[in-house]
Amino acid sequence: MLTVCQNHIKNEISEASFVSVIADETTDVSSISHLAVVFRYVLSNGQPVERFRGFKNPPGHDAKSIAECIQASLEKVIAKLEKLISQSYDGTNVMSGQHAGVQAFIQCAYKNAQYVHCYAHQLNLIVGKTTSQNQQVRVFFSNLSDITNFFNKSPQRVAILDETVRKRIPHGSATRWNFKSRTINTVYEYWKQLIESMGKIESTSKQAAAINQAGAIRRMLEVSKFVFCLAVFHNIMPHVDVLYNQLQKTRTDAAFIRKQVNVF
């Protein structure tokens, strides 16, 4: 069925005058990152459409690896290089860098592919910039990343997490603060169980590095400053999520967004 859909998309693109590519990172239930590739074009009847091409797994998270992954998808559907007139990603340096970003690599091959910044991601950049101004908050989010990274590196640790917490901790993203919100909510709601998980890893693991890391995270979870920040952002982030979801709507306009920003 997937092959049939992909062939249908290819046929539609062959009849379209111009094409735009959109790529963005997403995370599955196993906290594994994938690159979603979407094409936007106008059908012969004048109807604009967006078609999801599929999930890709770049060999690395550097600009060249991601660009090669996107280009591989483009080569399967676009015969004429000049047909690609737009590329849209988030605002990270890896994607948007003028000289060594993904958009620069793509434009080397597709000269007409102008980069358009995804404006829904600007909220993420603003929130990220704001939270970086306070040292205690910077330390808090750094510690939060340590928790997700600790479990992402070991199936054995995840097994203990599943046993005690019975819920995966979402892996945060530098450009998508809704993922950080999910991480905050999970850590807040399962705070006691996480401390229990760390204690269990300390007592059962045979790896010195894992024991040291689990002990450090357990002590960090019990620090009053961390607990305070966790409670504060657990109450703040839902408001950010509401605005983020409004910005992500396919049907919106400047007046509506202005109203939502003022409400926020």
Coordinates of C-alpha atoms in Angstrom, one line a residue:
M1 CA 0.0 0.0 0.0
L2 CA 2.9 2.4 0.8
T3 CA 4.4 1.7 -2.6
V4 CA 1.1 2.5 -4.3
C5 CA 0.8 5.8 -2.4
Q6 CA 4.3 6.8 -3.2
N7 CA 3.8 6.1 -6.9
H8 CA 0.7 8.2 -6.8
I9 CA 2.6 11.1 -5.2
K10 CA 5.3 10.7 -7.8
N11 CA 2.8 10.9 -10.7
E12 CA 1.1 14.0 -9.2
I13 CA 4.5 15.7 -8.8
S14 CA 5.4 14.9 -12.4
E15 CA 2.4 16.8 -13.5
A16 CA 3.0 19.7 -11.1
S17 CA 4.8 22.9 -12.3
F18 CA 6.7 23.4 -9.0
V19 CA 7.3 21.5 -5.8
S20 CA 8.3 22.4 -2.2
V21 CA 9.8 20.0 0.3
I22 CA 9.2 20.2 4.1
A23 CA 11.2 18.1 6.5
D24 CA 11.0 17.9 10.3
E25 CA 12.1 15.7 13.1
T26 CA 9.6 13.7 15.1
T27 CA 9.9 11.1 17.9
D28 CA 8.1 7.7 18.0
V29 CA 6.8 5.9 21.1
S30 CA 10.3 4.4 21.6
S31 CA 11.8 7.9 21.8
I32 CA 13.6 7.3 18.5
S33 CA 14.0 10.3 16.3
H34 CA 12.9 10.1 12.6
L35 CA 12.9 12.6 9.8
A36 CA 9.4 13.2 8.3
V37 CA 9.5 14.3 4.6
V38 CA 6.5 16.1 3.1
F39 CA 6.0 17.5 -0.4
R40 CA 3.8 20.5 -1.2
Y41 CA 2.6 21.2 -4.7
V42 CA -0.5 22.3 -6.7
L43 CA -2.6 19.7 -8.6
S44 CA -3.7 20.1 -12.2
N45 CA -7.1 21.3 -11.0
G46 CA -5.5 24.2 -9.0
Q47 CA -5.8 22.5 -5.6
P48 CA -2.8 22.9 -3.3
V49 CA -1.9 19.7 -1.4
E50 CA 0.7 18.4 1.0
R51 CA 1.7 14.8 0.7
F52 CA 3.6 12.8 3.3
R53 CA 6.3 10.8 1.6
G54 CA 7.6 8.8 4.6
F55 CA 9.9 8.7 7.6
K56 CA 13.7 8.6 7.0
N57 CA 16.5 7.7 9.3
P58 CA 19.6 9.8 8.6
P59 CA 22.9 8.1 9.5
G60 CA 23.8 11.1 11.6
H61 CA 22.4 14.3 13.0
D62 CA 24.8 16.6 11.1
A63 CA 23.7 18.8 8.2
K64 CA 25.3 16.7 5.5
S65 CA 23.7 13.5 6.6
I66 CA 20.3 15.0 6.9
A67 CA 20.7 16.8 3.5
E68 CA 21.7 13.5 1.8
C69 CA 18.6 11.8 3.3
I70 CA 16.3 14.5 2.0
Q71 CA 18.0 14.6 -1.4
A72 CA 17.5 10.8 -1.7
S73 CA 13.8 11.4 -1.3
L74 CA 13.8 14.2 -3.8
E75 CA 15.6 12.2 -6.5
K76 CA 12.9 9.6 -6.4
V77 CA 10.1 12.0 -7.3
I78 CA 11.7 15.0 -9.1
A79 CA 13.3 14.6 -12.5
K80 CA 13.9 18.2 -13.3
L81 CA 16.1 20.0 -10.7
E82 CA 14.6 23.4 -11.4
K83 CA 11.1 22.2 -10.3
L84 CA 12.0 22.4 -6.6
I85 CA 11.5 26.0 -5.7
S86 CA 11.2 25.9 -1.9
Q87 CA 12.5 24.0 1.2
S88 CA 11.2 24.5 4.7
Y89 CA 12.7 23.4 8.0
D90 CA 13.0 24.6 11.6
G91 CA 15.4 27.3 12.6
T92 CA 18.3 25.4 14.0
N93 CA 21.8 26.1 12.7
V94 CA 22.0 22.5 11.4
M95 CA 18.9 23.1 9.1
S96 CA 19.1 26.8 8.4
G97 CA 22.8 27.6 8.3
Q98 CA 23.6 29.7 5.2
H99 CA 26.9 28.1 4.5
A100 CA 26.9 24.6 6.1
G101 CA 23.3 24.0 6.9
V102 CA 20.9 21.5 5.3
Q103 CA 19.3 24.3 3.2
A104 CA 22.7 25.2 1.8
F105 CA 23.5 21.6 0.8
I106 CA 20.1 21.2 -0.9
Q107 CA 20.4 24.6 -2.7
C108 CA 23.7 23.5 -4.2
A109 CA 21.9 20.7 -6.1
Y110 CA 18.6 22.5 -6.5
K111 CA 19.4 26.2 -7.4
N112 CA 15.8 27.4 -7.2
A113 CA 15.1 25.9 -3.8
Q114 CA 14.7 29.0 -1.6
Y115 CA 14.8 28.3 2.1
V116 CA 11.6 29.3 4.0
H117 CA 11.8 29.3 7.8
C118 CA 8.9 27.5 9.5
Y119 CA 7.4 30.2 11.6
A120 CA 5.8 27.8 14.0
H121 CA 9.3 27.1 15.3
Q122 CA 10.0 30.7 16.2
L123 CA 8.1 30.2 19.4
N124 CA 10.5 27.4 20.3
L125 CA 13.5 29.7 19.6
I126 CA 12.0 32.5 21.7
V127 CA 11.3 30.2 24.6
G128 CA 14.7 28.6 24.3
K129 CA 16.4 32.0 24.3
T130 CA 14.3 33.2 27.3
T131 CA 15.1 30.2 29.4
S132 CA 18.8 30.5 28.7
Q133 CA 19.0 33.9 30.4
N134 CA 18.7 32.4 33.9
Q135 CA 21.5 30.2 35.2
Q136 CA 19.3 28.1 37.5
V137 CA 16.9 27.4 34.6
R138 CA 19.7 26.5 32.3
V139 CA 21.0 24.0 34.9
F140 CA 17.5 22.6 35.3
F141 CA 17.0 21.8 31.6
S142 CA 20.5 20.4 31.4
N143 CA 19.8 18.1 34.2
L144 CA 16.5 17.1 32.6
S145 CA 18.4 16.1 29.4
D146 CA 20.7 14.0 31.6
I147 CA 17.7 11.9 32.6
T148 CA 16.5 11.2 29.1
N149 CA 20.0 10.5 27.8
F150 CA 20.6 8.1 30.6
F151 CA 17.7 5.9 29.6
N152 CA 18.2 6.2 25.9
K153 CA 21.6 4.6 26.0
S154 CA 20.6 1.2 27.6
P155 CA 17.8 -1.3 27.0
Q156 CA 18.5 -2.7 30.5
R157 CA 17.8 0.7 32.1
V158 CA 14.7 1.1 30.0
A159 CA 13.5 -2.3 31.3
I160 CA 13.8 -1.0 34.8
L161 CA 12.0 2.2 33.9
D162 CA 9.2 0.2 32.4
E163 CA 8.9 -1.9 35.5
T164 CA 8.8 1.0 38.0
V165 CA 7.5 3.9 36.1
R166 CA 5.6 2.1 33.3
K167 CA 6.0 5.0 31.0
R168 CA 8.8 6.1 28.7
I169 CA 10.4 9.5 29.2
P170 CA 10.1 11.5 26.0
H171 CA 13.4 12.5 24.5
G172 CA 13.7 16.3 24.3
S173 CA 14.3 18.3 21.2
A174 CA 16.4 21.5 20.8
T175 CA 13.8 23.0 18.6
R176 CA 10.5 21.5 19.7
W177 CA 9.5 22.6 23.2
N178 CA 6.4 20.5 23.3
F179 CA 8.7 17.5 23.7
K180 CA 10.4 19.3 26.6
S181 CA 6.9 19.9 28.0
R182 CA 6.1 16.2 27.8
T183 CA 9.4 15.3 29.5
I184 CA 8.7 17.8 32.3
N185 CA 5.2 16.4 32.9
T186 CA 6.5 12.8 32.9
V187 CA 9.3 13.5 35.4
Y188 CA 6.9 15.6 37.6
E189 CA 4.2 12.9 37.6
Y190 CA 6.5 10.0 38.2
W191 CA 9.1 11.7 40.4
K192 CA 9.0 9.2 43.2
Q193 CA 9.1 6.3 40.8
L194 CA 12.1 7.7 39.0
I195 CA 14.0 8.0 42.3
E196 CA 13.1 4.4 42.9
S197 CA 14.3 3.4 39.4
M198 CA 17.7 5.1 40.0
G199 CA 18.0 3.4 43.3
K200 CA 17.3 0.0 41.7
I201 CA 19.9 0.6 39.0
E202 CA 22.4 1.6 41.6
S203 CA 21.9 -1.7 43.5
T204 CA 21.6 -4.1 40.5
S205 CA 23.9 -2.7 37.8
K206 CA 27.3 -4.2 37.4
Q207 CA 28.7 -1.2 35.4
A208 CA 30.5 1.4 37.4
A209 CA 29.5 4.2 35.0
A210 CA 25.8 3.3 35.2
I211 CA 26.0 3.2 39.1
N212 CA 27.6 6.6 39.2
Q213 CA 25.2 8.2 36.8
A214 CA 22.1 6.7 38.5
G215 CA 23.4 7.9 41.9
A216 CA 24.0 11.4 40.5
I217 CA 20.6 11.6 38.9
R218 CA 18.9 10.3 42.1
R219 CA 20.5 12.9 44.2
M220 CA 19.8 15.6 41.6
L221 CA 16.0 14.6 41.6
E222 CA 16.0 15.2 45.4
V223 CA 17.6 18.7 45.2
S224 CA 15.1 21.4 46.3
K225 CA 16.1 23.8 43.4
F226 CA 15.4 21.1 40.8
V227 CA 12.1 20.1 42.4
F228 CA 11.1 23.8 42.5
C229 CA 11.9 24.4 38.8
L230 CA 10.1 21.1 37.9
A231 CA 6.9 22.3 39.7
V232 CA 7.1 25.8 38.1
F233 CA 7.6 24.6 34.5
H234 CA 5.0 21.9 35.0
N235 CA 2.5 24.7 35.4
I236 CA 4.0 27.1 32.8
M237 CA 4.5 24.7 29.9
P238 CA 0.8 23.9 29.2
H239 CA 0.3 27.5 28.2
V240 CA 3.2 27.3 25.8
D241 CA 1.7 24.1 24.4
V242 CA -1.6 25.8 23.7
L243 CA 0.1 28.6 21.7
Y244 CA 2.4 26.1 20.0
N245 CA -0.6 24.0 18.8
Q246 CA -2.4 27.2 17.5
L247 CA 0.7 28.1 15.5
Q248 CA 0.8 24.5 14.0
K249 CA -2.8 24.7 12.7
T250 CA -2.9 24.3 8.9
R251 CA -5.7 26.9 8.6
T252 CA -4.7 30.1 10.3
D253 CA -4.0 33.8 9.6
A254 CA -2.0 36.7 11.0
A255 CA -5.0 38.2 12.9
F256 CA -5.7 34.9 14.6
I257 CA -2.1 34.4 15.6
R258 CA -1.8 38.0 16.9
K259 CA -4.9 37.3 19.1
Q260 CA -3.4 34.1 20.5
V261 CA -0.1 35.7 21.2
N262 CA -1.9 38.5 23.2
V263 CA -3.9 35.9 25.1
F264 CA -0.6 34.1 25.9

